[in-house]
Short mmCIF file of C-alpha atoms in Angstrom, two decimals:
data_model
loop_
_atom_site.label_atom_id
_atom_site.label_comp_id
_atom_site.label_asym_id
_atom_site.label_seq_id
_atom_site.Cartn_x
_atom_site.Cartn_y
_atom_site.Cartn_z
CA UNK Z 13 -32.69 17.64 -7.17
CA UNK Z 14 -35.35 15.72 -5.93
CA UNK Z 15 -38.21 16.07 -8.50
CA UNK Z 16 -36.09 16.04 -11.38
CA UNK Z 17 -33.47 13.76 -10.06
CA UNK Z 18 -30.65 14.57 -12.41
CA UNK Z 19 -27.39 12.70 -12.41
CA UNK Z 20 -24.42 15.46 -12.14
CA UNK Z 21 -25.28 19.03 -10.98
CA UNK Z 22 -22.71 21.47 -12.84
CA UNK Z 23 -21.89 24.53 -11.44
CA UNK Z 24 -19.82 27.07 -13.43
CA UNK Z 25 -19.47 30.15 -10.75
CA UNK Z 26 -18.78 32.31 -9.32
CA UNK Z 27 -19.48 30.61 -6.37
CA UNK Z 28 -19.41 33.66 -4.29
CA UNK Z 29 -19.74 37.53 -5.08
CA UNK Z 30 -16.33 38.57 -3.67
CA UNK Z 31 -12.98 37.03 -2.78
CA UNK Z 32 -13.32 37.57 1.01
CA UNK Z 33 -16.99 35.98 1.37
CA UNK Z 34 -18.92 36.34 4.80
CA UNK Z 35 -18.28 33.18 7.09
CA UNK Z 36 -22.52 33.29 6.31
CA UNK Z 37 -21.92 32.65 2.42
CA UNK Z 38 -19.67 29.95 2.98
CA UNK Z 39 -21.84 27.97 5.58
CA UNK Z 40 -24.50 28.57 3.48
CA UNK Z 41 -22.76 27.12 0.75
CA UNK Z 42 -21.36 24.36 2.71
CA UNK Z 43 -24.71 23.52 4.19
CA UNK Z 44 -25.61 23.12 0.30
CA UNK Z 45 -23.36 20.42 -0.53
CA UNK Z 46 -23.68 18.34 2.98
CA UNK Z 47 -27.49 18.57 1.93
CA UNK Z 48 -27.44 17.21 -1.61
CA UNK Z 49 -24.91 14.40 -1.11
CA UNK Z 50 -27.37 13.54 2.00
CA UNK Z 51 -30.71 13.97 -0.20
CA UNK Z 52 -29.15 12.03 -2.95
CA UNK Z 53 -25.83 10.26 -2.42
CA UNK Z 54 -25.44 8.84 -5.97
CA UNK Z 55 -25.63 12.69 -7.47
CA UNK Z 56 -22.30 13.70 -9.40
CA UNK Z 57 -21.35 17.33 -7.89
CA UNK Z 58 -18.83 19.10 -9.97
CA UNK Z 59 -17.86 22.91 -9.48
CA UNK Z 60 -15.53 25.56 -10.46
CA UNK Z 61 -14.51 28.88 -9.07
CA UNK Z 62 -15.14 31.95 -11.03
CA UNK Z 63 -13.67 35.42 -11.55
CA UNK Z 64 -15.42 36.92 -8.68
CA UNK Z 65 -14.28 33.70 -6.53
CA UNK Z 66 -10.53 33.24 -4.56
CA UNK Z 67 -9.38 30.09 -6.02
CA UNK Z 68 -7.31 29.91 -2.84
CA UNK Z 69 -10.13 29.91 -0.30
CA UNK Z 70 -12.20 27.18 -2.86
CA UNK Z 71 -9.27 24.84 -3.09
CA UNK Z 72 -8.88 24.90 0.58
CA UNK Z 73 -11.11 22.04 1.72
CA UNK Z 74 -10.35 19.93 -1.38
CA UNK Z 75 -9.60 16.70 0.56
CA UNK Z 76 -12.60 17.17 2.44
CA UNK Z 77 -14.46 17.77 -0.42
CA UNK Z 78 -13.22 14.67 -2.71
CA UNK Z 79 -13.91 12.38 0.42
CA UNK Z 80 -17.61 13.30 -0.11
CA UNK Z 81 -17.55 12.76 -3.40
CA UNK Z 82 -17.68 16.95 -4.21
CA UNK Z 83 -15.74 17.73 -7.03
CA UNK Z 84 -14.36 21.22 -6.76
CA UNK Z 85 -11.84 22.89 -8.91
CA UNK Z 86 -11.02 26.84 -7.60
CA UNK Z 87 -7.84 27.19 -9.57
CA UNK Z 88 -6.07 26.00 -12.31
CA UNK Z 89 -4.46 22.91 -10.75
CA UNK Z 90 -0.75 22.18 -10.73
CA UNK Z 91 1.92 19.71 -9.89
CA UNK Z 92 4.72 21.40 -9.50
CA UNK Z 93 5.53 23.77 -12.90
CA UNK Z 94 2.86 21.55 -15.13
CA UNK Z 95 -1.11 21.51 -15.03
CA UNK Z 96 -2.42 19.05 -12.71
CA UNK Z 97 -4.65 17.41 -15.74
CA UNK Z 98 -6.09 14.50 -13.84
CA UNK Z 99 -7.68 17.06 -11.25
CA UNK Z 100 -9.66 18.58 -13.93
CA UNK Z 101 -11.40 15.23 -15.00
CA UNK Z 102 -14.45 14.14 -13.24
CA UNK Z 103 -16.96 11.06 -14.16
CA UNK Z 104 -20.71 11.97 -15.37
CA UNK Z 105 -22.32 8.61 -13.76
CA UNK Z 106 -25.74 7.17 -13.75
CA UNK Z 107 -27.88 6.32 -10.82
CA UNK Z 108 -26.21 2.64 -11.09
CA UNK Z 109 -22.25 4.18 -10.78
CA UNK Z 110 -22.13 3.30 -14.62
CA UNK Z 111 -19.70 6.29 -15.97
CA UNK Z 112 -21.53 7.82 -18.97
CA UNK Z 113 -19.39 10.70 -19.76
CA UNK Z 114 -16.50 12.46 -19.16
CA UNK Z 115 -16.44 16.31 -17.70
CA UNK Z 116 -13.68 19.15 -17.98
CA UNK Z 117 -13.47 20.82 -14.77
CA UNK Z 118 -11.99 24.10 -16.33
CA UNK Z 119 -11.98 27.13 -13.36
CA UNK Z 120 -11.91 30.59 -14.64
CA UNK Z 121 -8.37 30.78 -16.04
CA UNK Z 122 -5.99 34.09 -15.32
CA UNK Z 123 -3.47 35.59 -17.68
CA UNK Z 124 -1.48 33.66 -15.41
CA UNK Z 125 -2.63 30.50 -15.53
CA UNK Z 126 -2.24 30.66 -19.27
CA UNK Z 127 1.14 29.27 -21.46
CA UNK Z 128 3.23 32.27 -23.40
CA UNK Z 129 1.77 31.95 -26.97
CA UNK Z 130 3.62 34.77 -27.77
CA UNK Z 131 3.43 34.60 -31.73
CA UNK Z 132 -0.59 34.04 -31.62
CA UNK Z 133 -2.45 36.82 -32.78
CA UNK Z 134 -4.46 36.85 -29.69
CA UNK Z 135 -2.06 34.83 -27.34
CA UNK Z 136 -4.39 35.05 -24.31
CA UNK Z 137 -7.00 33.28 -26.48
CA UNK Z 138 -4.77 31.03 -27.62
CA UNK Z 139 -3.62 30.44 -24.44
CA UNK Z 140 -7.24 29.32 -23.27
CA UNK Z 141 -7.61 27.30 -26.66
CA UNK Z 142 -4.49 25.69 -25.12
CA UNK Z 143 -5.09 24.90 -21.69
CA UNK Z 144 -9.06 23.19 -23.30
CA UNK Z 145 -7.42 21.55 -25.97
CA UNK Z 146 -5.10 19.78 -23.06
CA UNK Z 147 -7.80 18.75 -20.78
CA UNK Z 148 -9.79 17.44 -23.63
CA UNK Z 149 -7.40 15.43 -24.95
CA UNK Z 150 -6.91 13.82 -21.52
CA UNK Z 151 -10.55 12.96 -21.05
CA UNK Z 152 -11.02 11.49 -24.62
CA UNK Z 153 -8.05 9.19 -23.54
CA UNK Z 154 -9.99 8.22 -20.72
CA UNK Z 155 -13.41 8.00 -22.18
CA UNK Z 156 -14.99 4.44 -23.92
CA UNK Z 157 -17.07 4.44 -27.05
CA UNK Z 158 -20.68 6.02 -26.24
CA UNK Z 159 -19.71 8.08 -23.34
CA UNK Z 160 -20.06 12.16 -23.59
CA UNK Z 161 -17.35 14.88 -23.09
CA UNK Z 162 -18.65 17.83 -21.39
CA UNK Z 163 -17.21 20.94 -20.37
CA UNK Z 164 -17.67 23.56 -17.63
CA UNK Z 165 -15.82 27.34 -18.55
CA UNK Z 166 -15.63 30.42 -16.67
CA UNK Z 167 -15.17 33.13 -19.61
CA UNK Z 168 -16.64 35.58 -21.86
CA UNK Z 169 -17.90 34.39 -25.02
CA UNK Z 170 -17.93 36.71 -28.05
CA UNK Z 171 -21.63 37.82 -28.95
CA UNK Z 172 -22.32 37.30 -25.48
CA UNK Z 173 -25.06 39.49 -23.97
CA UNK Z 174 -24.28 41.30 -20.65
CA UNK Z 175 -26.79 42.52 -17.64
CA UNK Z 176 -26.79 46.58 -17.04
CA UNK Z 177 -24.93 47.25 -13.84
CA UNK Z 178 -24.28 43.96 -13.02
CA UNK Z 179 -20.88 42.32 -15.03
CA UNK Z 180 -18.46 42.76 -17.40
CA UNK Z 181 -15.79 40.89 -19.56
CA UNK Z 182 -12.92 39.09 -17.79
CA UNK Z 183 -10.10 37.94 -19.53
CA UNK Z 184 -6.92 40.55 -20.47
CA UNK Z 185 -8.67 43.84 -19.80
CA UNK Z 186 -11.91 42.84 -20.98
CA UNK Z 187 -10.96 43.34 -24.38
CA UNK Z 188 -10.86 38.90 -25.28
CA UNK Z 189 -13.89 37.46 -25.74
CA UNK Z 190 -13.89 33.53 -26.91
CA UNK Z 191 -14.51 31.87 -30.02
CA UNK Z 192 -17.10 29.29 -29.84
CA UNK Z 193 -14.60 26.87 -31.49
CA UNK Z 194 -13.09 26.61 -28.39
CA UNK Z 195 -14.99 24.03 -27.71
CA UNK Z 196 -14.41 21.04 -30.74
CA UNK Z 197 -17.57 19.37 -32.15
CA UNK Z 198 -17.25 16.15 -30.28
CA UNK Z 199 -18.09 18.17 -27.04
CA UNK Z 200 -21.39 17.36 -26.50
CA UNK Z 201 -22.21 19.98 -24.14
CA UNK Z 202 -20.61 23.07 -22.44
CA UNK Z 203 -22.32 24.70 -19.21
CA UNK Z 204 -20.50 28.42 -18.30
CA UNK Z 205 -20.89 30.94 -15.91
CA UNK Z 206 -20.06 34.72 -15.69
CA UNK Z 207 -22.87 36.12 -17.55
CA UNK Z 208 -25.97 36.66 -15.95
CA UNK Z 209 -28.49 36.22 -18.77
CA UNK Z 210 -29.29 32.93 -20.09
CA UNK Z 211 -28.54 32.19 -23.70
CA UNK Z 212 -26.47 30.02 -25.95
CA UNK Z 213 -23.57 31.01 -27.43
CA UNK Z 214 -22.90 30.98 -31.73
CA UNK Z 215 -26.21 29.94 -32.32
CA UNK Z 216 -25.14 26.39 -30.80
CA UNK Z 217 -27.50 24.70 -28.26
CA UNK Z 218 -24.82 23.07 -27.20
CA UNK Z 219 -22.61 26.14 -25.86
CA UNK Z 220 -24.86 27.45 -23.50
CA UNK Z 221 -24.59 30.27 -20.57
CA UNK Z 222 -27.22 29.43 -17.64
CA UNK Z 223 -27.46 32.57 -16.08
CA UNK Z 224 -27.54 33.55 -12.76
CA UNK Z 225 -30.30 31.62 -10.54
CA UNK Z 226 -31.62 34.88 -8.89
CA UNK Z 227 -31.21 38.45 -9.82
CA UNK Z 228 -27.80 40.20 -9.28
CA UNK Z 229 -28.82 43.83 -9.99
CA UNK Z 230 -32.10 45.80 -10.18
CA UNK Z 231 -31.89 45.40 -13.98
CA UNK Z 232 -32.92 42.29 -13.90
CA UNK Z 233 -36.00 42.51 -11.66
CA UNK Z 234 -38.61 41.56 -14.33
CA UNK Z 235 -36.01 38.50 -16.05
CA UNK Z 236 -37.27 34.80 -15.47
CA UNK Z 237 -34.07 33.90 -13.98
CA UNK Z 238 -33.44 29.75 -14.47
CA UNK Z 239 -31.36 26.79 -14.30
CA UNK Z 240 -30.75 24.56 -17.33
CA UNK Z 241 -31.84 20.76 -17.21
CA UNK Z 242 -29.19 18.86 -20.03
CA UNK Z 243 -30.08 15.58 -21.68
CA UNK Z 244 -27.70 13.41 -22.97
CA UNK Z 245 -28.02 9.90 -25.04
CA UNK Z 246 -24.96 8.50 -25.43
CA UNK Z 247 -22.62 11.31 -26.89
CA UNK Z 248 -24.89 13.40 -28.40
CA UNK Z 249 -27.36 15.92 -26.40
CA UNK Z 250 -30.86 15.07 -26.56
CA UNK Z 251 -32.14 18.26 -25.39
CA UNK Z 252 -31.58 21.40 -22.77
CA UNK Z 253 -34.60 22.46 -20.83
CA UNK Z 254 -35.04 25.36 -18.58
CA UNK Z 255 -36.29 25.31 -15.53
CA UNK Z 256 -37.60 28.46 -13.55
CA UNK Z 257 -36.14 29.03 -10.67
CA UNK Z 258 -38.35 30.11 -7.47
CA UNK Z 259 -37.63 34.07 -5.96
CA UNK Z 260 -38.84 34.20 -2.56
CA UNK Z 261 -37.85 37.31 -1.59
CA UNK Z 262 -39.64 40.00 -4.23
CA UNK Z 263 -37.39 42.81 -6.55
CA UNK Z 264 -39.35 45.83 -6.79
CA UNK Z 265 -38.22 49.47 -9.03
CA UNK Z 266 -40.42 52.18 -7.86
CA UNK Z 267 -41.56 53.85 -10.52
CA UNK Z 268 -41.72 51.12 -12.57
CA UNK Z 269 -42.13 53.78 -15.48
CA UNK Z 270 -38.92 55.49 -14.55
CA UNK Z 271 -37.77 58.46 -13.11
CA UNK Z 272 -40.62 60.84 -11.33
CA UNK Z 273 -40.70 63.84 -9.26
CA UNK Z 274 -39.93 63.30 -5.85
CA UNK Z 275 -43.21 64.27 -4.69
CA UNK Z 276 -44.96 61.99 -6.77
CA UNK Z 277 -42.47 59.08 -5.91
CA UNK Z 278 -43.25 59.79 -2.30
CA UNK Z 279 -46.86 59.38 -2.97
CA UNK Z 280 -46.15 55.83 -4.69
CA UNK Z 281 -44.09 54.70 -1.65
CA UNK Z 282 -46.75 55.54 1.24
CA UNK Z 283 -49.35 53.56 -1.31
CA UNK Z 284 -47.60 50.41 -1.11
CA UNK Z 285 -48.84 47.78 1.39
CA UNK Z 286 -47.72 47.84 4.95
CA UNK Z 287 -45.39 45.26 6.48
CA UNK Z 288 -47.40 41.84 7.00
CA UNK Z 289 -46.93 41.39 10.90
CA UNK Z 290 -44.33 38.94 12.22
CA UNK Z 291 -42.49 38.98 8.42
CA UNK Z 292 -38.85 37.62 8.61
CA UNK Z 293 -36.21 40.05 8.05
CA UNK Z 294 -34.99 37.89 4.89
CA UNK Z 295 -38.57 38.33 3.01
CA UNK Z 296 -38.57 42.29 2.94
CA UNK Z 297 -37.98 43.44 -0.60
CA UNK Z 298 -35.37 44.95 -1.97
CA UNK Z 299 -36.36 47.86 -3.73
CA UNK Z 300 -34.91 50.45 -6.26
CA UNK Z 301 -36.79 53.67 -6.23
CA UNK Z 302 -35.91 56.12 -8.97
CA UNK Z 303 -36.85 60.32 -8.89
CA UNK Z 304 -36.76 63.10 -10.94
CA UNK Z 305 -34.76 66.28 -9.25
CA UNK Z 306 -35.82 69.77 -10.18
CA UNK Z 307 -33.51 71.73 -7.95
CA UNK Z 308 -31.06 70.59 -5.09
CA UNK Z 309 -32.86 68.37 -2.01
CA UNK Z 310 -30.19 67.38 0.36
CA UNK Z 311 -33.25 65.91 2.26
CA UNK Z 312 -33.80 63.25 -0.69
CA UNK Z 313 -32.75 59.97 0.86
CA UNK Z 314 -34.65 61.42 4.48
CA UNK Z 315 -37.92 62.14 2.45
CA UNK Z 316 -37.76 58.87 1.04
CA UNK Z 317 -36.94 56.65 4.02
CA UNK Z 318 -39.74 58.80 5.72
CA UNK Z 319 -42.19 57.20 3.22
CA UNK Z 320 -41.36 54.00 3.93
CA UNK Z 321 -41.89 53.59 7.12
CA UNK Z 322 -44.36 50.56 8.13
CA UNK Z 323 -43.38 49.08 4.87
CA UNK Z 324 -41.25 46.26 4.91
CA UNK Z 325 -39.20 46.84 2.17
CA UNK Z 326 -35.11 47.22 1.44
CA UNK Z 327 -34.02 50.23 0.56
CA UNK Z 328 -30.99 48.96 -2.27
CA UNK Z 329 -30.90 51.99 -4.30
CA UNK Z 330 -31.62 55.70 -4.54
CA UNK Z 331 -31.04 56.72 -8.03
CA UNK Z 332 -31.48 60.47 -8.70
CA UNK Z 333 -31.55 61.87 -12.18
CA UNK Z 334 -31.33 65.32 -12.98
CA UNK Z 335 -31.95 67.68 -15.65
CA UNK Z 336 -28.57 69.39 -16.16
CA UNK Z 337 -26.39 68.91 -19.41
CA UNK Z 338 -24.33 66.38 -17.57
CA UNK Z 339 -20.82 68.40 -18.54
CA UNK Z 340 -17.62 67.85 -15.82
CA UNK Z 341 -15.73 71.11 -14.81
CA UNK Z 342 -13.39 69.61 -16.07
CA UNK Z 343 -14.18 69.25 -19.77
CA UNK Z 344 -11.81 71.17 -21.99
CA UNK Z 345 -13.41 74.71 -22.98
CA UNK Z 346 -11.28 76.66 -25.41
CA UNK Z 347 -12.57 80.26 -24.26
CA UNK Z 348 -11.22 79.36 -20.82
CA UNK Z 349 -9.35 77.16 -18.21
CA UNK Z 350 -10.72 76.22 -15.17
CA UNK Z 351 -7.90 78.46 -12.99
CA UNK Z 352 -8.90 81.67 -15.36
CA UNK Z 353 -12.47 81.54 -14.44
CA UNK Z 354 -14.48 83.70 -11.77
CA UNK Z 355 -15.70 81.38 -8.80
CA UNK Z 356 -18.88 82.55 -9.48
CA UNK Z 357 -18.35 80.81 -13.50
CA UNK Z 358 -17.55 77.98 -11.76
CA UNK Z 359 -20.20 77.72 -9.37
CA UNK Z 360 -22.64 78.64 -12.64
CA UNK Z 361 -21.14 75.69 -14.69
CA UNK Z 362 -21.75 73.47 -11.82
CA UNK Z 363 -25.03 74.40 -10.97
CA UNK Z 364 -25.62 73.92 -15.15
CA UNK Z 365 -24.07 70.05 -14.83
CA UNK Z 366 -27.07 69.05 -12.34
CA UNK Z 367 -29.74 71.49 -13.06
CA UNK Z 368 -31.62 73.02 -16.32
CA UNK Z 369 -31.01 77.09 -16.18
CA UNK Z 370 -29.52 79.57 -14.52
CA UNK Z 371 -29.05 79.02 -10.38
CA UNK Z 372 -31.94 80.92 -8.27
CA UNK Z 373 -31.42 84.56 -6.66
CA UNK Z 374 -31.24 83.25 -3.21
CA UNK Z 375 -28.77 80.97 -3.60
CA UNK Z 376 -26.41 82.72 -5.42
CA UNK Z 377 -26.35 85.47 -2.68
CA UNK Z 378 -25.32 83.00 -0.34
CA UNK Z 379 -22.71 81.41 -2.44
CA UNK Z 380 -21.70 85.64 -2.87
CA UNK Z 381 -21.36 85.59 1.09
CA UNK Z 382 -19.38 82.28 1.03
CA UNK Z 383 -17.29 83.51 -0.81
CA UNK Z 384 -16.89 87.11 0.91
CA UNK Z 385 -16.60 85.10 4.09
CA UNK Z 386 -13.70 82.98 2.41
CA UNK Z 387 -11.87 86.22 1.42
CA UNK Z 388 -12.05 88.08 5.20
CA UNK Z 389 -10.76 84.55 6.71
CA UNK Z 390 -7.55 85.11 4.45
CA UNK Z 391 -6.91 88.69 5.17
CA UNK Z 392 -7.30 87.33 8.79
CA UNK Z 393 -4.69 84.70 8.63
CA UNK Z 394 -2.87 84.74 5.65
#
């Protein structure tokens, strides 16, 4: 904000991971705001609420908000039964307070924010095209020759692509994605959120998904996270730039080649650097480390805390993989159901989901005497 010196900062959500954020996330947000309209009073702040967000809890310090010159839309507004329009307009202005465009405020819209389109062959995307075709309407009524339309959306876009592990669709079961002609041609630019990875949308520079600033699963450890700098002349855009933004705190996956055998996974871990002295709790890593299971180790997570000791990091994720074929007990098998099988079968099959091969000697003599043991406690008390 201060070396680039922009005129609006858009924000498209989600605003917070969950609906019930820590009183931390929202003081840290808070802080955010008080900071920018201190650092640069003439900046145009406009934000909407997301899927992940309560549109409740956003809308809650609205009038505090507009009085600082925050624009902040959590929900689809209303007056009464109709859309509160006017609440979704805000001015793009220039360092001099000269308005040179016009921005839809759009939240992330519910199935029941939406009108009943009911002979549409997709009504909840018509009922999106609907509630956009509304707003823009408004704000070309408002808007003088040479001034922009822009639009901020909360949504799935079809074709676009999704982070492992990390999101998924939102609208109707995740089944509706959006047609870029949402959006009409005389929108000169339209900044979403949702989807982590930054890309445009239809092949149009103008339609364009950000992506998250920082990394919201281990997937995306290695991606060059950004935020997009937007250039406008008049009506048309001029040209979208991205900016890198800075990770201070470090995203390691140990191995980085994948999945290893514990032992040599335990090796990696004691090889990595020890804990700089006096290092903030915030700057420890988050790490992911991955291992290869050849047999049952109920000590896994032990072994692997035990080589990290001294190291600094954040343990985030244990993922074990295993050699078996992967198949539930309860898959249908036509030679047999479940109830018709001999516990020992059972104990075989899951032994064969986890593990390549038959179960060894040992422990299917104790699994014999667990089940012996089971038997005499049912004679004893029926």
């Amino acid at each position: 904000l201060l070396v680039e010196r922009p005129d609006s900062l858009l924000v498209a959500g989600d605003i917070y991971d969950s609906a019930n954020p820590p009183a931390s996330a929202q003081a840290m947000f808070y802080r955010f705001l008080s900071a920018a309209r201190r650092l640069r009073p003439d900046l145009d702040l406009v934000v909407i609420g997301g899927n992940h967000d309560s549109a409740a809890r956003l809308d809650a310090p609205h009038p505090l908000l507009e009085a600082i010159g925050v624009h902040l839309v959590g929900g689809l507004p209303r007056r009464g039964a109709d859309v509160d329009v006017e609440r979704l307009l805000c001015p793009l202005t220039d360092a001099r307070g000269a308005v040179r465009g016009w921005a839809v405020a759009m939240p992330f819209l519910r199935p029941a924010d939406l009108p009943r389109l009911a002979d549409a062959e997709d009504p909840l995307v018509a009922g999106v095209a609907a509630r956009y075709a509304q707003a823009l309407e408004a704000a070309r009524a408002r808007r003088k020759p040479g001034q922009a339309l822009v639009a901020l959306g909360h949504c799935f876009m079809g074709g676009g692509r999704t982070s492992d592990r990390s999101e998924r669709k939102v609208l109707g079961g995740n089944q509706h994605a959006l047609p870029v002609d949402v959006f009409p041609d005389d929108v000169a630019y339209v900044a979403l959120g949702h989807l982590h990875l930054a890309q445009a949308v239809g092949g149009q520079d103008r339609v364009r998904y950000c992506g998250s600033p920082l990394p919201l699963s281990m997937a995306e450890a290695k991606y060059p996270h950004q935020v997009l700098q937007v250039t406008l002349s008049g009506a048309e855009l001029v040209a979208v730039d991205a900016l890198p933004t800075p990770r201070p705190v470090p995203f390691l996956r140990l191995p980085e080649e994948g999945p290893l055998p514990l032992d040599r996974v335990e090796a990696r871990l004691r090889a990595l650097p020890d804990a700089p002295a006096h290092q903030p709790g915030w700057k420890r890593p988050f790490l992911e480390v991955r291992v290869q299971l050849e047999g049952p180790t109920p000590d896994l997570r032990r072994r692997v805390e035990a080589a990290l000791v001294g190291k600094g990091t954040r343990l985030v994720r244990l993922e074990a993989t295993r050699g078996g074929d992967g198949t539930s007990l309860a898959d249908p098998d036509p030679d047999a159901r479940l109830t018709q099988l001999e516990p020992e079968a059972v104990f075989r099959r899951r032994w064969a989901r986890d593990h390549d091969g038959d179960p060894p000697a040992h422990l299917l003599q104790a699994f014999h005497s667990l089940i012996e043991q089971a038997h005499a406690a049912e004679e004893v008390d029926p």
